[in-house]
């Protein structure tokens, strides 16, 4: 078994819909980024890649490659999931924390868990998504963006 940790942060300001956990959030400003800026899925990608010793999201999906301009991060996560499988692992679970002052995200928790579990091919019970605020501190507290943390457990297939 191996554990991975991921983190991502994006600032508000994009002229597009806010996407988190593969779900479009109708409230709130979009996040700035080369892909769709879904920092929750990016954090999960990094956690999985790190657990398998496969580097990080920037190595596999660089922001210098036109293929990834405005990319759907759910597709990037699906590609990471395939890399994990090719390396001989299966995803056991992921647990995530989203740090944001606004918008209110808890109404989207189940949709995010369902989307993430579907992409990874694991039970929704094995996907945790939690929300917290920065209590008004720092860039997140000033509502300048959203940060996400993710941890995962993978294991060698056949165990």
Short mmCIF file of C-alpha atoms in Angstrom, two decimals:
data_model
loop_
_atom_site.label_atom_id
_atom_site.label_comp_id
_atom_site.label_asym_id
_atom_site.label_seq_id
_atom_site.Cartn_x
_atom_site.Cartn_y
_atom_site.Cartn_z
CA UNK A 1 0.00 0.00 0.00
CA UNK A 2 1.13 3.54 -0.75
CA UNK A 3 -0.13 6.95 0.33
CA UNK A 4 -0.05 10.14 -1.74
CA UNK A 5 -0.63 13.79 -0.93
CA UNK A 6 -1.78 16.48 -3.34
CA UNK A 7 -2.36 20.22 -3.15
CA UNK A 8 -3.52 22.83 -5.64
CA UNK A 9 -4.63 26.44 -5.49
CA UNK A 10 -6.13 28.73 -8.12
CA UNK A 11 -7.22 32.33 -8.01
CA UNK A 12 -10.61 33.65 -9.01
CA UNK A 13 -10.87 35.79 -12.11
CA UNK A 14 -11.53 33.60 -15.12
CA UNK A 15 -14.35 34.40 -17.49
CA UNK A 16 -15.77 30.89 -17.25
CA UNK A 17 -17.82 28.71 -14.96
CA UNK A 18 -16.42 27.50 -11.66
CA UNK A 19 -15.64 23.78 -11.77
CA UNK A 20 -14.73 21.72 -8.70
CA UNK A 21 -14.65 17.97 -8.39
CA UNK A 22 -15.79 17.69 -12.00
CA UNK A 23 -18.99 19.56 -11.18
CA UNK A 24 -20.02 22.97 -12.50
CA UNK A 25 -20.90 25.34 -9.68
CA UNK A 26 -23.40 27.97 -10.90
CA UNK A 27 -22.50 30.42 -8.13
CA UNK A 28 -19.17 32.13 -8.02
CA UNK A 29 -16.48 33.30 -10.34
CA UNK A 30 -14.38 30.89 -12.39
CA UNK A 31 -10.80 30.00 -11.50
CA UNK A 32 -7.76 31.06 -13.52
CA UNK A 33 -5.73 28.21 -15.01
CA UNK A 34 -4.45 26.67 -18.21
CA UNK A 35 -6.92 23.80 -18.09
CA UNK A 36 -10.40 24.20 -16.58
CA UNK A 37 -8.62 25.04 -13.26
CA UNK A 38 -10.48 22.37 -11.25
CA UNK A 39 -8.12 22.52 -8.29
CA UNK A 40 -9.89 19.66 -6.49
CA UNK A 41 -9.27 17.21 -9.34
CA UNK A 42 -5.73 18.56 -9.77
CA UNK A 43 -4.97 17.86 -6.10
CA UNK A 44 -6.32 14.31 -6.50
CA UNK A 45 -4.18 13.80 -9.62
CA UNK A 46 -1.07 14.87 -7.73
CA UNK A 47 -1.91 12.63 -4.76
CA UNK A 48 -2.34 9.59 -7.01
CA UNK A 49 0.74 10.29 -9.11
CA UNK A 50 2.84 10.84 -5.99
CA UNK A 51 1.61 7.64 -4.34
CA UNK A 52 2.64 5.63 -7.40
CA UNK A 53 5.98 7.43 -7.74
CA UNK A 54 4.94 8.83 -11.13
CA UNK A 55 5.80 12.49 -10.61
CA UNK A 56 3.24 15.27 -10.66
CA UNK A 57 0.48 16.72 -12.79
CA UNK A 58 2.75 19.35 -14.35
CA UNK A 59 5.08 16.69 -15.71
CA UNK A 60 2.28 14.80 -17.44
CA UNK A 61 0.03 17.69 -18.47
CA UNK A 62 2.28 20.76 -18.88
CA UNK A 63 0.79 24.20 -19.34
CA UNK A 64 3.05 24.63 -22.35
CA UNK A 65 1.23 21.92 -24.33
CA UNK A 66 -1.72 23.18 -26.41
CA UNK A 67 -3.44 19.80 -25.92
CA UNK A 68 -4.19 20.78 -22.32
CA UNK A 69 -5.46 24.32 -22.93
CA UNK A 70 -8.94 24.43 -21.33
CA UNK A 71 -8.74 20.66 -20.76
CA UNK A 72 -11.46 18.95 -18.76
CA UNK A 73 -9.74 17.95 -15.53
CA UNK A 74 -12.01 14.91 -15.21
CA UNK A 75 -10.34 13.63 -18.39
CA UNK A 76 -6.91 14.34 -16.87
CA UNK A 77 -7.94 12.40 -13.75
CA UNK A 78 -9.11 9.50 -15.95
CA UNK A 79 -5.71 9.49 -17.64
CA UNK A 80 -3.97 9.49 -14.24
CA UNK A 81 -6.19 6.60 -13.15
CA UNK A 82 -5.05 4.66 -16.25
CA UNK A 83 -1.40 5.42 -15.42
CA UNK A 84 -1.94 4.10 -11.90
CA UNK A 85 -3.48 0.90 -13.28
CA UNK A 86 -0.63 0.43 -15.79
CA UNK A 87 1.83 0.79 -12.91
CA UNK A 88 0.07 -2.16 -11.24
CA UNK A 89 -1.96 -0.29 -8.62
CA UNK A 90 -5.60 0.24 -7.82
CA UNK A 91 -7.08 3.22 -6.01
CA UNK A 92 -8.42 2.30 -2.57
CA UNK A 93 -9.70 5.71 -1.50
CA UNK A 94 -9.26 9.46 -1.76
CA UNK A 95 -10.04 12.08 0.87
CA UNK A 96 -10.10 15.78 0.08
CA UNK A 97 -10.46 19.13 1.79
CA UNK A 98 -11.54 22.23 -0.14
CA UNK A 99 -10.64 25.56 1.46
CA UNK A 100 -12.88 28.39 0.27
CA UNK A 101 -14.72 31.30 1.83
CA UNK A 102 -17.24 31.31 -0.99
CA UNK A 103 -19.27 30.12 -2.73
CA UNK A 104 -21.05 27.72 -0.41
CA UNK A 105 -20.04 24.30 -1.71
CA UNK A 106 -21.68 21.75 0.59
CA UNK A 107 -24.79 21.42 -1.64
CA UNK A 108 -22.47 19.95 -4.33
CA UNK A 109 -20.67 17.41 -2.12
CA UNK A 110 -22.61 14.35 -3.29
CA UNK A 111 -22.32 15.31 -6.97
CA UNK A 112 -18.55 15.75 -6.55
CA UNK A 113 -18.17 12.41 -4.76
CA UNK A 114 -20.22 10.69 -7.46
CA UNK A 115 -18.19 12.27 -10.28
CA UNK A 116 -14.82 11.48 -8.68
CA UNK A 117 -15.79 7.91 -7.81
CA UNK A 118 -17.09 7.36 -11.35
CA UNK A 119 -13.88 8.60 -12.96
CA UNK A 120 -11.71 6.51 -10.61
CA UNK A 121 -13.92 3.43 -10.76
CA UNK A 122 -14.26 3.16 -6.98
CA UNK A 123 -17.22 3.21 -4.63
CA UNK A 124 -18.60 6.61 -3.71
CA UNK A 125 -18.12 5.51 -0.10
CA UNK A 126 -14.37 5.61 -0.76
CA UNK A 127 -14.36 9.29 -1.74
CA UNK A 128 -14.37 11.94 0.96
CA UNK A 129 -14.93 15.61 0.14
CA UNK A 130 -14.95 18.14 2.95
CA UNK A 131 -15.27 21.93 2.93
CA UNK A 132 -13.76 24.48 5.26
CA UNK A 133 -12.89 28.16 5.27
CA UNK A 134 -9.67 30.00 6.02
CA UNK A 135 -11.47 32.01 8.72
CA UNK A 136 -10.77 35.21 6.82
CA UNK A 137 -7.00 34.68 6.82
CA UNK A 138 -4.66 35.03 3.83
CA UNK A 139 -5.52 34.99 0.14
CA UNK A 140 -8.23 32.36 0.55
CA UNK A 141 -9.74 34.30 3.46
CA UNK A 142 -9.82 37.43 1.29
CA UNK A 143 -11.80 35.42 -1.30
CA UNK A 144 -9.02 35.57 -3.88
CA UNK A 145 -9.26 31.88 -4.77
CA UNK A 146 -9.74 28.28 -3.69
CA UNK A 147 -7.24 25.75 -2.35
CA UNK A 148 -7.61 21.96 -2.23
CA UNK A 149 -5.79 19.21 -0.37
CA UNK A 150 -6.10 15.52 -1.25
CA UNK A 151 -4.72 12.31 0.17
CA UNK A 152 -5.09 8.87 -1.36
CA UNK A 153 -4.33 5.25 -0.68
CA UNK A 154 -3.38 2.91 -3.50
CA UNK A 155 -2.43 -0.76 -3.38
CA UNK A 156 -0.81 -3.26 -5.69
CA UNK A 157 -3.47 -5.03 -7.71
CA UNK A 158 -4.22 -8.57 -6.74
CA UNK A 159 -4.07 -7.92 -2.99
#
